[in-house]
Amino acid sequence: AQSVTQLDSQVPVFEEAPVELRCNYSSSVSVYLFWYVQYPNQGLQLLLKYLSGSTLVKGINGFEAEFNKSQTSFHLRKPSVHISDTAEYFCAVRGWTSYDKVIFGPGTSLSVIP
Amino acid sequence: DVKVTQSSRYLVKRTGEKVFLECVQDMDHENMFWYRQDPGLGLRLIYFSYDVKMKEKGDIPEGYSVSREKKERFSLILESASTNQTSMYLCASSHRDVANQPQHFGDGTRLSIL
């Protein structure tokens, strides 16, 4: 079974400042890793995913994440945030087999302050 | 582009009513999912389905049932609505045999039970 932890429930940051949203996971099997973003009153949309290969993954809207197997982490970063990045961010994991469910973290609410 | 459509964005019902939430996807996905989203709890899986007429309980199935008569449609049923079922409900779909592909989400139904 897998589990996901997002230690920060809320992250306020000033516009144009860098941000890091933390995600740690536990799993007894190999996993795929995802970050989703949810803008107000919308569903979730995929930001980026790690499947294999390079541990640094680039996504949409200037976000990137780094997979660290030894620390079982998949932290999300952006060097300079914009007001429009204000949203809820969810880290998720899924095992490699077709019938594995996606396990979501509790989410981190990012608030960008002008 | 993948489209997951939930029939209602906002819904208000009374305690004891039978409530139907509908979800339709247009990408021929085998898997479909129903989640509820509550502040601080992230997404919790209610039910999922790997194929027509198949259903599996998720983490919080109590008080809910589902129906999958056609591949593109997955319905969530609240047999007798209660106030603790007031929540945001999200439908998602994905390919069954491609484990590294993300889920695609609808925009959600915000359900209020009075």
Short mmCIF file of C-alpha atoms in Angstrom, two decimals:
data_model
loop_
_atom_site.label_atom_id
_atom_site.label_comp_id
_atom_site.label_asym_id
_atom_site.label_seq_id
_atom_site.Cartn_x
_atom_site.Cartn_y
_atom_site.Cartn_z
CA ALA A 1 0.00 0.00 0.00
CA GLN A 2 1.09 3.55 -0.62
CA SER A 3 0.64 6.76 1.33
CA VAL A 4 1.40 10.41 0.64
CA THR A 5 2.27 13.22 3.04
CA GLN A 6 2.19 16.90 2.29
CA LEU A 7 3.57 18.54 5.39
CA ASP A 8 2.45 22.08 4.59
CA SER A 9 -1.28 22.60 4.49
CA GLN A 10 -0.94 26.30 3.62
CA VAL A 11 1.92 28.18 2.00
CA PRO A 12 1.75 31.96 1.62
CA VAL A 13 4.38 33.52 -0.64
CA PHE A 14 4.93 36.93 -2.17
CA GLU A 15 4.59 37.39 -5.90
CA GLU A 16 7.82 36.74 -7.85
CA ALA A 17 9.35 34.85 -4.91
CA PRO A 18 10.37 31.18 -5.24
CA VAL A 19 8.27 28.43 -3.72
CA GLU A 20 8.70 24.79 -2.78
CA LEU A 21 5.78 22.51 -1.93
CA ARG A 22 6.86 19.36 -0.17
CA CYS A 23 5.68 15.83 -0.82
CA ASN A 24 6.86 12.60 0.76
CA TYR A 25 5.52 9.15 0.01
CA SER A 26 5.83 5.61 1.26
CA SER A 27 5.48 2.50 -0.83
CA SER A 28 6.69 -1.09 -0.86
CA VAL A 29 6.65 -1.16 -4.68
CA SER A 30 7.80 1.10 -7.47
CA VAL A 31 5.50 4.01 -8.11
CA TYR A 32 4.59 6.72 -10.56
CA LEU A 33 4.38 10.21 -9.07
CA PHE A 34 2.13 13.09 -10.02
CA TRP A 35 1.40 16.67 -9.06
CA TYR A 36 -2.07 18.04 -9.74
CA VAL A 37 -3.33 21.61 -9.41
CA GLN A 38 -6.88 22.67 -8.57
CA TYR A 39 -7.92 26.25 -9.26
CA PRO A 40 -10.93 27.60 -7.37
CA ASN A 41 -14.21 25.93 -8.33
CA GLN A 42 -12.55 23.58 -10.79
CA GLY A 43 -11.48 19.97 -10.95
CA LEU A 44 -7.90 18.76 -10.75
CA GLN A 45 -5.55 19.06 -13.71
CA LEU A 46 -2.18 17.44 -14.19
CA LEU A 47 0.83 19.67 -13.53
CA LEU A 48 3.59 17.13 -14.10
CA LYS A 49 4.45 13.46 -13.65
CA TYR A 50 7.48 11.29 -12.95
CA LEU A 51 7.50 7.92 -14.64
CA SER A 52 11.18 6.99 -14.93
CA GLY A 53 14.50 8.35 -16.15
CA SER A 54 15.66 11.86 -15.27
CA THR A 55 14.77 12.74 -11.71
CA LEU A 56 14.04 16.37 -12.59
CA VAL A 57 10.67 16.72 -14.23
CA LYS A 58 9.35 19.87 -15.85
CA GLY A 59 5.66 20.62 -16.04
CA ILE A 60 3.28 23.31 -17.17
CA ASN A 61 3.29 26.93 -15.99
CA GLY A 62 6.99 26.89 -15.10
CA PHE A 63 6.74 24.27 -12.36
CA GLU A 64 9.26 21.49 -11.88
CA ALA A 65 9.68 18.64 -9.41
CA GLU A 66 12.57 16.47 -8.35
CA PHE A 67 12.25 12.80 -7.52
CA ASN A 68 14.53 11.65 -4.71
CA LYS A 69 14.31 7.92 -4.22
CA SER A 70 16.48 7.73 -1.11
CA GLN A 71 14.37 10.34 0.66
CA THR A 72 11.11 9.15 -0.95
CA SER A 73 10.31 12.73 -1.85
CA PHE A 74 8.86 14.53 -4.85
CA HIS A 75 8.97 18.24 -4.04
CA LEU A 76 7.43 20.80 -6.37
CA ARG A 77 9.23 24.07 -7.12
CA LYS A 78 8.79 27.26 -9.05
CA PRO A 79 11.49 29.95 -9.17
CA SER A 80 9.08 32.89 -9.40
CA VAL A 81 5.38 32.65 -8.63
CA HIS A 82 2.55 34.67 -10.10
CA ILE A 83 -0.81 35.65 -8.66
CA SER A 84 -2.43 33.14 -11.00
CA ASP A 85 -0.58 30.30 -9.25
CA THR A 86 -2.87 30.67 -6.25
CA ALA A 87 -4.50 27.24 -6.04
CA GLU A 88 -4.59 23.91 -4.21
CA TYR A 89 -1.79 21.49 -5.09
CA PHE A 90 -2.03 17.73 -4.68
CA CYS A 91 0.76 15.19 -4.78
CA ALA A 92 -0.26 11.68 -5.83
CA VAL A 93 1.30 8.24 -6.24
CA ARG A 94 0.27 5.12 -8.11
CA GLY A 95 1.81 1.67 -8.20
CA TRP A 96 3.05 0.23 -11.46
CA THR A 97 0.36 -2.35 -12.00
CA SER A 98 -2.73 -1.50 -14.00
CA TYR A 99 -5.14 -2.02 -11.13
CA ASP A 100 -3.32 0.11 -8.59
CA LYS A 101 -5.31 3.06 -7.30
CA VAL A 102 -4.05 6.60 -7.21
CA ILE A 103 -3.37 7.80 -3.68
CA PHE A 104 -3.63 11.55 -3.14
CA GLY A 105 -2.02 13.65 -0.47
CA PRO A 106 -4.14 16.04 1.63
CA GLY A 107 -3.17 19.03 -0.50
CA THR A 108 -1.26 22.28 -0.02
CA SER A 109 -3.00 25.60 -0.45
CA LEU A 110 -0.66 28.07 -2.15
CA SER A 111 -1.56 31.74 -1.70
CA VAL A 112 0.41 34.26 -3.71
CA ILE A 113 0.45 37.70 -2.12
CA PRO A 114 0.77 40.74 -4.38
CA ASP B 1 -8.81 16.65 -25.56
CA VAL B 2 -10.18 14.47 -22.78
CA LYS B 3 -13.47 15.62 -21.42
CA VAL B 4 -15.03 14.48 -18.19
CA THR B 5 -18.41 16.10 -17.67
CA GLN B 6 -20.33 16.17 -14.42
CA SER B 7 -24.01 16.93 -14.85
CA SER B 8 -24.29 19.61 -12.16
CA ARG B 9 -21.85 22.15 -10.75
CA TYR B 10 -24.04 22.95 -7.75
CA LEU B 11 -26.81 20.89 -6.20
CA VAL B 12 -28.98 21.43 -3.13
CA LYS B 13 -31.02 18.55 -1.73
CA ARG B 14 -32.88 17.72 1.44
CA THR B 15 -32.08 15.14 4.08
CA GLY B 16 -33.49 11.75 3.18
CA GLU B 17 -33.70 12.38 -0.56
CA LYS B 18 -32.21 9.98 -3.06
CA VAL B 19 -29.55 11.89 -5.00
CA PHE B 20 -27.98 11.04 -8.34
CA LEU B 21 -24.68 12.51 -9.51
CA GLU B 22 -23.84 11.80 -13.13
CA CYS B 23 -20.46 11.68 -14.86
CA VAL B 24 -19.71 11.14 -18.55
CA GLN B 25 -16.30 10.80 -20.25
CA ASP B 26 -15.60 10.86 -23.97
CA MET B 27 -12.19 9.14 -24.17
CA ASP B 28 -13.23 5.50 -24.03
CA HIS B 29 -11.54 5.09 -20.64
CA GLU B 30 -12.10 1.80 -18.84
CA ASN B 31 -11.55 3.20 -15.34
CA MET B 32 -13.86 5.65 -13.66
CA PHE B 33 -13.75 7.00 -10.12
CA TRP B 34 -15.82 8.98 -7.64
CA TYR B 35 -14.09 11.02 -4.94
CA ARG B 36 -15.28 13.41 -2.33
CA GLN B 37 -13.15 16.37 -1.36
CA ASP B 38 -13.30 18.01 2.05
CA PRO B 39 -11.05 20.72 3.52
CA GLY B 40 -7.98 19.24 5.19
CA LEU B 41 -8.82 15.71 4.08
CA GLY B 42 -7.88 15.90 0.41
CA LEU B 43 -9.53 13.46 -1.98
CA ARG B 44 -11.10 10.31 -0.62
CA LEU B 45 -12.11 7.52 -2.95
CA ILE B 46 -15.75 6.47 -2.67
CA TYR B 47 -16.14 3.91 -5.47
CA PHE B 48 -14.42 3.00 -8.69
CA SER B 49 -15.10 0.88 -11.73
CA TYR B 50 -12.73 -0.95 -14.09
CA ASP B 51 -15.34 -1.83 -16.66
CA VAL B 52 -19.02 -1.80 -17.47
CA LYS B 53 -21.14 -3.28 -14.69
CA MET B 54 -18.09 -3.65 -12.48
CA LYS B 55 -17.65 -1.70 -9.27
CA GLU B 56 -15.27 -1.73 -6.37
CA LYS B 57 -15.54 -0.05 -2.99
CA GLY B 58 -13.09 2.68 -2.23
CA ASP B 59 -12.12 3.99 1.17
CA ILE B 60 -15.45 5.54 2.19
CA PRO B 61 -18.33 3.70 0.43
CA GLU B 62 -20.83 3.85 3.29
CA GLY B 63 -24.02 5.66 2.33
CA TYR B 64 -23.22 5.56 -1.38
CA SER B 65 -23.76 3.25 -4.32
CA VAL B 66 -22.79 3.45 -7.99
CA SER B 67 -23.99 2.35 -11.39
CA ARG B 68 -22.00 1.73 -14.58
CA GLU B 69 -24.38 0.52 -17.30
CA LYS B 70 -22.38 2.08 -20.14
CA LYS B 71 -18.66 2.54 -20.52
CA GLU B 72 -18.82 6.32 -20.74
CA ARG B 73 -21.15 6.92 -17.80
CA PHE B 74 -20.61 6.43 -14.08
CA SER B 75 -23.31 7.45 -11.62
CA LEU B 76 -22.97 8.05 -7.90
CA ILE B 77 -26.08 7.51 -5.81
CA LEU B 78 -26.77 8.76 -2.32
CA GLU B 79 -29.48 6.38 -1.17
CA SER B 80 -30.76 8.63 1.62
CA ALA B 81 -28.88 11.90 1.77
CA SER B 82 -27.59 13.12 5.10
CA THR B 83 -26.02 16.44 6.10
CA ASN B 84 -22.59 14.83 6.54
CA GLN B 85 -22.60 14.12 2.82
CA THR B 86 -22.41 17.82 2.05
CA SER B 87 -19.18 18.01 0.08
CA MET B 88 -17.48 18.52 -3.26
CA TYR B 89 -17.74 15.41 -5.44
CA LEU B 90 -15.20 14.78 -8.18
CA CYS B 91 -15.42 12.25 -10.99
CA ALA B 92 -12.31 11.01 -12.82
CA SER B 93 -11.41 8.56 -15.55
CA SER B 94 -8.28 6.86 -16.88
CA HIS B 95 -7.07 4.05 -19.11
CA ARG B 96 -6.94 0.73 -17.30
CA ASP B 97 -3.98 -0.77 -19.10
CA VAL B 98 -1.74 2.27 -19.08
CA ALA B 99 -0.73 2.66 -15.47
CA ASN B 100 1.55 5.62 -16.08
CA GLN B 101 -1.21 7.84 -17.41
CA PRO B 102 -2.88 10.32 -15.08
CA GLN B 103 -6.49 10.53 -14.18
CA HIS B 104 -8.65 13.14 -15.88
CA PHE B 105 -11.09 15.02 -13.69
CA GLY B 106 -14.41 16.73 -14.12
CA ASP B 107 -15.04 20.18 -12.65
CA GLY B 108 -16.83 18.78 -9.63
CA THR B 109 -20.30 18.95 -8.13
CA ARG B 110 -20.71 20.96 -4.96
CA LEU B 111 -23.51 19.20 -3.11
CA SER B 112 -25.32 20.71 -0.14
CA ILE B 113 -27.67 18.60 1.93
CA LEU B 114 -30.07 20.66 4.05
#
